[in-house]
Tab-separated table of C-alpha atoms in Angstrom:
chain	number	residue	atom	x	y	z
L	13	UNK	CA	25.039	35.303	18.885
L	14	UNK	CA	21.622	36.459	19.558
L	15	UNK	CA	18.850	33.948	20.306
L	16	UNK	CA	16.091	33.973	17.998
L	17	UNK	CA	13.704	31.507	18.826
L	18	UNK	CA	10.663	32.301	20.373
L	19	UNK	CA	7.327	30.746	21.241
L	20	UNK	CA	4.231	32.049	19.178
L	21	UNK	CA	1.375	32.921	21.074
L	22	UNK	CA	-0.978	31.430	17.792
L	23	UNK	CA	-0.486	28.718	15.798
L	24	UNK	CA	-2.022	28.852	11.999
L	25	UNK	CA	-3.800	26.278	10.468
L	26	UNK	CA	-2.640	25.743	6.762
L	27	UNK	CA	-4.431	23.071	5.324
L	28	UNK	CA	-7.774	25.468	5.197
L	29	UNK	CA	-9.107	27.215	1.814
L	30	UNK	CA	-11.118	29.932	0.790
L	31	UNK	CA	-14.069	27.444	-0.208
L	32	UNK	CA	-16.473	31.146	-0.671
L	33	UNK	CA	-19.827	29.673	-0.199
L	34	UNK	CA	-19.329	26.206	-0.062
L	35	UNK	CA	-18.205	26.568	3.333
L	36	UNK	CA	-21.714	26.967	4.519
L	37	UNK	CA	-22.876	23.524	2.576
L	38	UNK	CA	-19.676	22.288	4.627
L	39	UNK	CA	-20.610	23.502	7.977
L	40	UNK	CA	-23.912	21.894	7.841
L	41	UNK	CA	-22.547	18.658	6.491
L	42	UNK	CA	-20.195	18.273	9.237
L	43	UNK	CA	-22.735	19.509	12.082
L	44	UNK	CA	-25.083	17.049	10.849
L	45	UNK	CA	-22.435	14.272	11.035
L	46	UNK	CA	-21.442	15.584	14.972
L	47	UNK	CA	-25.132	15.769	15.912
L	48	UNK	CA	-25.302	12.244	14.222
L	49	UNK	CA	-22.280	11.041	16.137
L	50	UNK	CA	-23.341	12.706	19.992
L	51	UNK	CA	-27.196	11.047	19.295
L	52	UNK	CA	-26.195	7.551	18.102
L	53	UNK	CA	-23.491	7.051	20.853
L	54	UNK	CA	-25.758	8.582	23.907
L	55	UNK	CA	-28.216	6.307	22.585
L	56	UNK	CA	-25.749	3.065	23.136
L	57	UNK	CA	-25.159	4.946	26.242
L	58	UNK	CA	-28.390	5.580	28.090
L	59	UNK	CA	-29.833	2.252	26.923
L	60	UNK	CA	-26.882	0.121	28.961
L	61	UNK	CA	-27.489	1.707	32.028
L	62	UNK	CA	-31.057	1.954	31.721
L	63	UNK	CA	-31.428	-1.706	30.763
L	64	UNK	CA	-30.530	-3.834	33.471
L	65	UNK	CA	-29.960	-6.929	31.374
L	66	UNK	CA	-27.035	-5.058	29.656
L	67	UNK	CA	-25.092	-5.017	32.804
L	68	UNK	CA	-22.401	-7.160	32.076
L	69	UNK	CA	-18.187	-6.510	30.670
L	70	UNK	CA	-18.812	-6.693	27.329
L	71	UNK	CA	-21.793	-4.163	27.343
L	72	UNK	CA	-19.546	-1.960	30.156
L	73	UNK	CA	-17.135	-2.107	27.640
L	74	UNK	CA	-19.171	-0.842	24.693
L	75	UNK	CA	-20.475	1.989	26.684
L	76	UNK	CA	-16.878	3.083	27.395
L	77	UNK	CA	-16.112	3.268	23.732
L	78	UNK	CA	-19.140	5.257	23.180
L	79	UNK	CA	-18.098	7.824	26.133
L	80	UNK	CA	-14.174	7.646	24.134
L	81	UNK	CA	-16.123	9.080	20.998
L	82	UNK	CA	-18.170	11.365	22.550
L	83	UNK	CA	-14.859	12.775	24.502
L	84	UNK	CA	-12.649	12.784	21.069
L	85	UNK	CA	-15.099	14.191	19.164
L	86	UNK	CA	-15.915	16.896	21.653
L	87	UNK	CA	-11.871	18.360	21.082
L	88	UNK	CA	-12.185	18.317	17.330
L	89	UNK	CA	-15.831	19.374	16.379
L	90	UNK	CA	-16.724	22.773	18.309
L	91	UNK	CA	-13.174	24.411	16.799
L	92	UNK	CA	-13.385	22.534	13.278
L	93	UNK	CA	-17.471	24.067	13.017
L	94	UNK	CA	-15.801	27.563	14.314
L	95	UNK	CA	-13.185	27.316	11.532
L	96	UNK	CA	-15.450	26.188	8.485
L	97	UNK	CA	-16.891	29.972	8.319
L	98	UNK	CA	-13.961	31.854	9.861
L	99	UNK	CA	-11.598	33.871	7.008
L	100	UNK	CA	-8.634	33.237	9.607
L	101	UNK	CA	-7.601	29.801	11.267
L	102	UNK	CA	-5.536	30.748	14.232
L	103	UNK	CA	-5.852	29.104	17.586
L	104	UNK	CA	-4.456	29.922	20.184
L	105	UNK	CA	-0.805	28.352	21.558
L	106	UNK	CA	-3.438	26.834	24.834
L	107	UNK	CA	-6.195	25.952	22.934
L	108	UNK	CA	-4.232	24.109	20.364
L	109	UNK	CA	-2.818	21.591	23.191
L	110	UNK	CA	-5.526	21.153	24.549
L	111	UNK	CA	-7.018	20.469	21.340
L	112	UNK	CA	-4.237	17.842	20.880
L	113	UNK	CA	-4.333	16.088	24.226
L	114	UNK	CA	-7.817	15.468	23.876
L	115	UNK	CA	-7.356	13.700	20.411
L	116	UNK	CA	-4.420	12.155	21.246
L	117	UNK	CA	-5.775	10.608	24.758
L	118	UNK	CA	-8.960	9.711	22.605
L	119	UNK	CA	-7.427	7.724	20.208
L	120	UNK	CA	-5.008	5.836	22.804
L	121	UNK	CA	-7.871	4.851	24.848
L	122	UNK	CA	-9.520	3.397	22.349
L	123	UNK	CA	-6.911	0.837	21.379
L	124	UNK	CA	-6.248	0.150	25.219
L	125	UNK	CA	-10.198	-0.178	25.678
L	126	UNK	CA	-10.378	-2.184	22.524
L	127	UNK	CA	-7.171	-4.499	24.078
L	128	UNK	CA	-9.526	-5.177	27.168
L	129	UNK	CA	-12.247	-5.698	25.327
L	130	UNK	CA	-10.351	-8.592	23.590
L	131	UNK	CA	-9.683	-10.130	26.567
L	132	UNK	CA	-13.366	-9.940	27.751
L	133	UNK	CA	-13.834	-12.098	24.504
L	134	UNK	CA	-10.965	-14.220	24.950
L	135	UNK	CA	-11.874	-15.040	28.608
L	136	UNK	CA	-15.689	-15.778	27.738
L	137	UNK	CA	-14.758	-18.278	24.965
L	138	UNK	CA	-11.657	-20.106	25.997
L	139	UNK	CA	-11.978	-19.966	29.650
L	140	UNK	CA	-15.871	-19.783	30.131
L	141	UNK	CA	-16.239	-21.779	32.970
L	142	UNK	CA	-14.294	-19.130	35.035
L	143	UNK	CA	-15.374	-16.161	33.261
L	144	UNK	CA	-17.918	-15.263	35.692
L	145	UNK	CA	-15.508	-14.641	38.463
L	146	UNK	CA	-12.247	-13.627	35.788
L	147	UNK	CA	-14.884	-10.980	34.679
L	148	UNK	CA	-17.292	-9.043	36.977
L	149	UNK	CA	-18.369	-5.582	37.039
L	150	UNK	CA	-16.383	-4.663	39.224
L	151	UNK	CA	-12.882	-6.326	37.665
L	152	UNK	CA	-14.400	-4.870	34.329
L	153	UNK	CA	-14.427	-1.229	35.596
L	154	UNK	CA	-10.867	-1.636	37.028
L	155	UNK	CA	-9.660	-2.550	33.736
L	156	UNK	CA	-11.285	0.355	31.950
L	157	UNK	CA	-9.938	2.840	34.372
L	158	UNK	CA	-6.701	0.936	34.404
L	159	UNK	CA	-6.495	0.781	30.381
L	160	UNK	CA	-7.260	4.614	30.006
L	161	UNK	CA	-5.138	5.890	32.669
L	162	UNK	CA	-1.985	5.247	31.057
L	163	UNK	CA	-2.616	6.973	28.049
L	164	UNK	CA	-3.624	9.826	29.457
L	165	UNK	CA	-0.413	9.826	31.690
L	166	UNK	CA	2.135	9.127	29.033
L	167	UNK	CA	0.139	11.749	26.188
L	168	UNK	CA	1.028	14.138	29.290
L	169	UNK	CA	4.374	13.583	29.437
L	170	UNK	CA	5.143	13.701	25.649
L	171	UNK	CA	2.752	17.196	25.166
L	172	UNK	CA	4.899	18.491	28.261
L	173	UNK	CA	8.205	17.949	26.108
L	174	UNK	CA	6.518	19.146	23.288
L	175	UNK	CA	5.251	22.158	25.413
L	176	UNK	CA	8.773	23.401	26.329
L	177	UNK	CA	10.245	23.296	22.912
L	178	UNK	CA	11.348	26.805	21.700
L	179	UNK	CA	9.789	27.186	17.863
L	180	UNK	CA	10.925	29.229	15.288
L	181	UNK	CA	7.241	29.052	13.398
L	182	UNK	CA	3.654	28.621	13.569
L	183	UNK	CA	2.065	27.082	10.575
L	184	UNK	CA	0.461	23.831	10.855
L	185	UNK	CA	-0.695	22.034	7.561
L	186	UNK	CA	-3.494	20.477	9.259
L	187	UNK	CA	-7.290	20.697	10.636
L	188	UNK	CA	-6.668	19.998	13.696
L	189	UNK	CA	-3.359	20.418	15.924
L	190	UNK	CA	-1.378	17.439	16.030
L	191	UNK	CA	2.327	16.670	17.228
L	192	UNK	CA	4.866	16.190	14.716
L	193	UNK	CA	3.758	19.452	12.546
L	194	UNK	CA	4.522	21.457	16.194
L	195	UNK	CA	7.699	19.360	16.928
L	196	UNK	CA	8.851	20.349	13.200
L	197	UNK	CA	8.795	23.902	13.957
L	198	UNK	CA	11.114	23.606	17.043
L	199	UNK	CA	14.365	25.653	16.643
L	200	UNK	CA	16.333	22.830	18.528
L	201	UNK	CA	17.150	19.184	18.243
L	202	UNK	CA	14.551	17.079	18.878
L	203	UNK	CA	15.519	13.603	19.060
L	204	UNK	CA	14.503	13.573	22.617
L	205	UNK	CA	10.829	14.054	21.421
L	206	UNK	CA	10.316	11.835	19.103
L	207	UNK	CA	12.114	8.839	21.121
L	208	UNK	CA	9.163	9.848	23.806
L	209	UNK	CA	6.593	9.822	20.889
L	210	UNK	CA	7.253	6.330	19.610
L	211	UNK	CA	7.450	4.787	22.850
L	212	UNK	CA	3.750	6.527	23.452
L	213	UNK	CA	2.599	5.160	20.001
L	214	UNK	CA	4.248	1.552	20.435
L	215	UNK	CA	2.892	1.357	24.329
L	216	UNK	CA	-0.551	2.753	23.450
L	217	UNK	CA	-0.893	1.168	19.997
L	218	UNK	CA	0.898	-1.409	18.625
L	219	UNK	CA	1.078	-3.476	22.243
L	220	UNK	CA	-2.861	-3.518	22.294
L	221	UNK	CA	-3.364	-4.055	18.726
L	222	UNK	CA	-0.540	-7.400	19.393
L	223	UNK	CA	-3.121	-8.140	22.542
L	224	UNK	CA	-6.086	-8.144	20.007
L	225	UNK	CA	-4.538	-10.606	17.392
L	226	UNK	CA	-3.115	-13.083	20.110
L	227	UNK	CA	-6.570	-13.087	21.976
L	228	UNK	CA	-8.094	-13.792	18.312
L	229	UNK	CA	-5.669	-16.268	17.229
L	230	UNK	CA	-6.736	-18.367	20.561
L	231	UNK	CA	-10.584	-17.460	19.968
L	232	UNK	CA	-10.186	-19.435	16.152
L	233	UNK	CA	-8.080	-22.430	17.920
L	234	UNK	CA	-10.491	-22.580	20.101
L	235	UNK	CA	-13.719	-22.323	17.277
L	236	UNK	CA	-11.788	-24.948	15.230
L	237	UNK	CA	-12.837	-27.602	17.834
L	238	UNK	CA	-15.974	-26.313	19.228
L	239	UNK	CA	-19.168	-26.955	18.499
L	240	UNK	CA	-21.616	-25.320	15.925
L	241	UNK	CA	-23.959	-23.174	18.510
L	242	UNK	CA	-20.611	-22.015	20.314
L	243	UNK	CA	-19.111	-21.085	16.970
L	244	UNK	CA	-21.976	-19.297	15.905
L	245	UNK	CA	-21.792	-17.122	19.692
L	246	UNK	CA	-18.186	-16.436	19.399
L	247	UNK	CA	-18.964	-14.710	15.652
L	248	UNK	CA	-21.901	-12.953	16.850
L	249	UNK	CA	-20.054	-10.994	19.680
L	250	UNK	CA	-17.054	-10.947	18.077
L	251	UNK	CA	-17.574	-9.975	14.842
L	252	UNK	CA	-18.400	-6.296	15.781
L	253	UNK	CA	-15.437	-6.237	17.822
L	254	UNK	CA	-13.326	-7.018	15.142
L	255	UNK	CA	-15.079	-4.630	12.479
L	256	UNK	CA	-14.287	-2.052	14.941
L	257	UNK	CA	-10.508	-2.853	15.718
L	258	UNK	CA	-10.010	-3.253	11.948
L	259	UNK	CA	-11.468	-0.097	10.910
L	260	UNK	CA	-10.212	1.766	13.565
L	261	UNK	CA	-6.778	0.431	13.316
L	262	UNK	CA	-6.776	1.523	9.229
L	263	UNK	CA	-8.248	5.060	10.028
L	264	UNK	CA	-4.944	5.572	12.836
L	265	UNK	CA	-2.404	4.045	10.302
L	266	UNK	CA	-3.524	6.248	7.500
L	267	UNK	CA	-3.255	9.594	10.174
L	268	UNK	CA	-0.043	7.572	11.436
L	269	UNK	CA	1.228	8.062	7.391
L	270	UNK	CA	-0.106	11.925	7.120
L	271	UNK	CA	1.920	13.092	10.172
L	272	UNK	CA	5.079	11.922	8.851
L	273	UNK	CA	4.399	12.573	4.898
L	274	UNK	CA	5.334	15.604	3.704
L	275	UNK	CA	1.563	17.237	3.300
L	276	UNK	CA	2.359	19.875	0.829
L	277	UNK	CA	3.226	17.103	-1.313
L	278	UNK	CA	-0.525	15.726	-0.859
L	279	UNK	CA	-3.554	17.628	-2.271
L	280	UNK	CA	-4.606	19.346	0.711
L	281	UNK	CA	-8.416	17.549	-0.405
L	282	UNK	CA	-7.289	14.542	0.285
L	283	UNK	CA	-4.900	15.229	3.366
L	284	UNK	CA	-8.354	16.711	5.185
L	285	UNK	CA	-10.661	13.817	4.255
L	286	UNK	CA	-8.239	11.592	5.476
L	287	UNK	CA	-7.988	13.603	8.767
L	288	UNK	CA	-11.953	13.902	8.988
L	289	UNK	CA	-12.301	10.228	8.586
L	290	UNK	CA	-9.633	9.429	11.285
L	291	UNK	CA	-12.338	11.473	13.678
L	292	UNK	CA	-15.539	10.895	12.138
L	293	UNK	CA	-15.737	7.132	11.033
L	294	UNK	CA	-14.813	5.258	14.052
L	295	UNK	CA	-17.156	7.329	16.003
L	296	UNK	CA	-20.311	6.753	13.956
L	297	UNK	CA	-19.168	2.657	13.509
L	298	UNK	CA	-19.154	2.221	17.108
L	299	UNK	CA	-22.977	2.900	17.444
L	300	UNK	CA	-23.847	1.702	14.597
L	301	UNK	CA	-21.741	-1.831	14.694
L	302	UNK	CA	-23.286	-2.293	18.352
L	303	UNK	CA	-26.161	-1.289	17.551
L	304	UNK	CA	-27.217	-3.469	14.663
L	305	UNK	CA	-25.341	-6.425	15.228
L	306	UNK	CA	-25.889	-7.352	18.787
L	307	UNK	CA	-29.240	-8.431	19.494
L	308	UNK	CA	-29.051	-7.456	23.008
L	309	UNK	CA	-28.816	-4.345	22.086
L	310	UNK	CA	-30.903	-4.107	19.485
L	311	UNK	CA	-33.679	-5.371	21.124
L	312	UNK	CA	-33.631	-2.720	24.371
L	313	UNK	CA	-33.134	0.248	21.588
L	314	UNK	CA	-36.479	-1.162	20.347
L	315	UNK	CA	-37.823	-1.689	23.094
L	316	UNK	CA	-37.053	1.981	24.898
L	317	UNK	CA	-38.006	3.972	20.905
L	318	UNK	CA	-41.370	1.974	20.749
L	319	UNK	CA	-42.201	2.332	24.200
L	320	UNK	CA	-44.339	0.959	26.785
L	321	UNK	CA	-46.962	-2.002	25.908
L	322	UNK	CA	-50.378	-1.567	26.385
C-alpha cells in the first residue's frame, strides 16, 4: 500500500477570524499590553542589580521570574502582533517549534523557579538561624540554573519525538503552536508521545507545585507558634509568592484543560482569551505583585524614578 503521510512544510492556525477592522483596535491593545509587560519586568530587573541592598535569594529569585516572562513572552508576542493584521496565519513547520519550545520551557521554569523560591521561604522561616549559609548567592544561582535546566532538557526531548512524527495535516485550532494539536495530526500511534508528555508535565509541574504546598504547610506550623512580628514577616514575603503560584498555577490548569478539550466545541472567543491570559497575566502579576507589595522593592523603584536628592 502506498504511504501517504507526509510532513507539511506550514502549519495553519485555525482559531483566527476575519475581525475586518477591529483587528487594528486589537493589535494596539495587545502591543500596549507587551510594551507594558517588557517595561514593568526590566524595571524589577535593572533595579535588583542596580540596588545593592536587593542582593539577596529571594530578590535573585524575583529577578529570574522577571527574565522567565520576558523570555516567554518574547516566543508568543512578535508572531501573535504579525498575525493580528495578516489575512493568512501560516507559520512555518521551524518557526512553529520554536515557537513552542520557547513557551513550553517558559512555563516549566516558572513552576521549577517558583519550587525554589518556596524553599528560599521555607528555609528563612523555619530554619533561620542557618539560612545565611543554606542560602547564599552563590547556592541561590546554582539552584536557578539547576531548576531551569531540566525543563529545558526534558521540553527537548518530548519536541524531538514530536518532531519526527509523520502528520497527515496541518491545522492547529490555536494562537499559538502548542503540542497536543501537532501530536493529533500524526498519521501513526502515538502513545509513545504522550507517555513522554505527562512525565514532562508531572516532573515540571505537579512535583514543584507538591514542593510549594509542603514548604507552605511547614511555613503555617511554624506561624502557629511564632510570634506576632515574625508572623507578620512571613505574610509580607510570602504573600506575593503565593499570589503568584496561585494565579499562575490556575492560568496553566485552564491551558492544561484547552489542549485536551475538543476546541471546536468551545467558542473560539473564549478558547483565545483563555490562551492570551495563560501568556499575558502571569507576566504583568509578577511586576506588579513584587513591585507593590515588597517594600524593598518598592522603595529602590522610588528611589531610582524620583531620582537623586538635592
Amino acid at each position: 500500500m502506498k504511504n501517504v503521510t507526509q510532513n507539511p512544510a506550514y502549519f495553519q492556525l485555525t482559531l483566527f477570524a476575519d475581525y475586518g477592522r477591529l483587528r487594528y483596535l486589537f493589535f494596539t491593545l495587545c502591543l500596549l499590553i507587551y510594551i507594558m509587560i517588557i517595561s514593568a519586568n526590566m524595571v524589577i530587573i535593572i533595579t535588583i542589580m542596580l540596588e545593592r541592598s536587593l542582593h539577596q535569594p529571594m530578590f535573585i529569585f524575583i529577578c529570574c521570574l522577571s527574565v522567565n516572562s520576558l523570555y516567554g513572552s518574547a516566543g508568543f508576542f512578535p508572531r501573535f502582533l504579525v498575525d493580528l493584521l495578516s489575512d493568512s496565519h501560516f507559520i512555518s513547520r521551524p518557526s512553529c517549534f520554536i515557537q513552542m519550545y520557547v513557551i513550553y520551557t517558559y512555563a516549566s521554569c516558572e513552576f521549577t523557579i517558583l519550587g525554589v523560591m518556596a524553599y528560599d521561604r521555607f528555609v528563612a522561616i523555619c530554619q533561620p538561624l542557618h539560612y545565611h549559609t543554606k542560602m547564599t548567592i552563590r547556592k541561590a544561582l546554582s539552584l536557578w540554573m539547576t531548576g531551569i535546566s531540566y525543563p529545558f532538557v526534558c521540553c527537548f526531548v518530548g519536541m524531538y519525538l514530536t518532531v519526527q512524527l509523520p502528520l497527515c495535516g496541518n491545522k492547529l485550532p490555536r494562537i499559538f503552536c502548542s503540542n497536543w494539536p501537532v501530536v493529533k495530526n500524526s498519521c501513526v500511534d502515538t502513545t509513545h508521545n504522550n507517555a513522554v508528555g505527562q512525565f514532562v508535565t508531572i516532573t515540571t509541574i505537579f512535583i514543584p507545585l507538591l514542593f510549594v504546598l509542603f514548604s507552605y504547610v511547614q511555613i503555617l506550623i511554624v506561624c502557629k507558634t511564632a510570634s506576632a512580628e515574625l508572623r507578620g514577616k512571613a505574610l509580607q514575603t510570602c504573600l506575593p509568592h503565593l499570589v503568584t503560584f496561585v494565579t499562575y498555577s490556575f492560568s496553566v490548569f485552564l491551558e492544561l484543560s484547552l489542549t485536551r478539550f475538543d476546541t471546536n466545541k468551545i467558542n473560539p472567543i473564549v478558547t483565545a482569551v483563555l490562551s492570551l491570559e495563560y501568556l499575558m497575566v502571569p507576566s504583568i502579576n509578577n511586576p506588579l505583585i513584587y513591585g507593590l507589595k515588597l517594600p524593598q522593592i518598592r522603595a529602590a523603584v522610588y528611589q531610582f524614578t524620583s531620582g537623586p536628592k538635592e
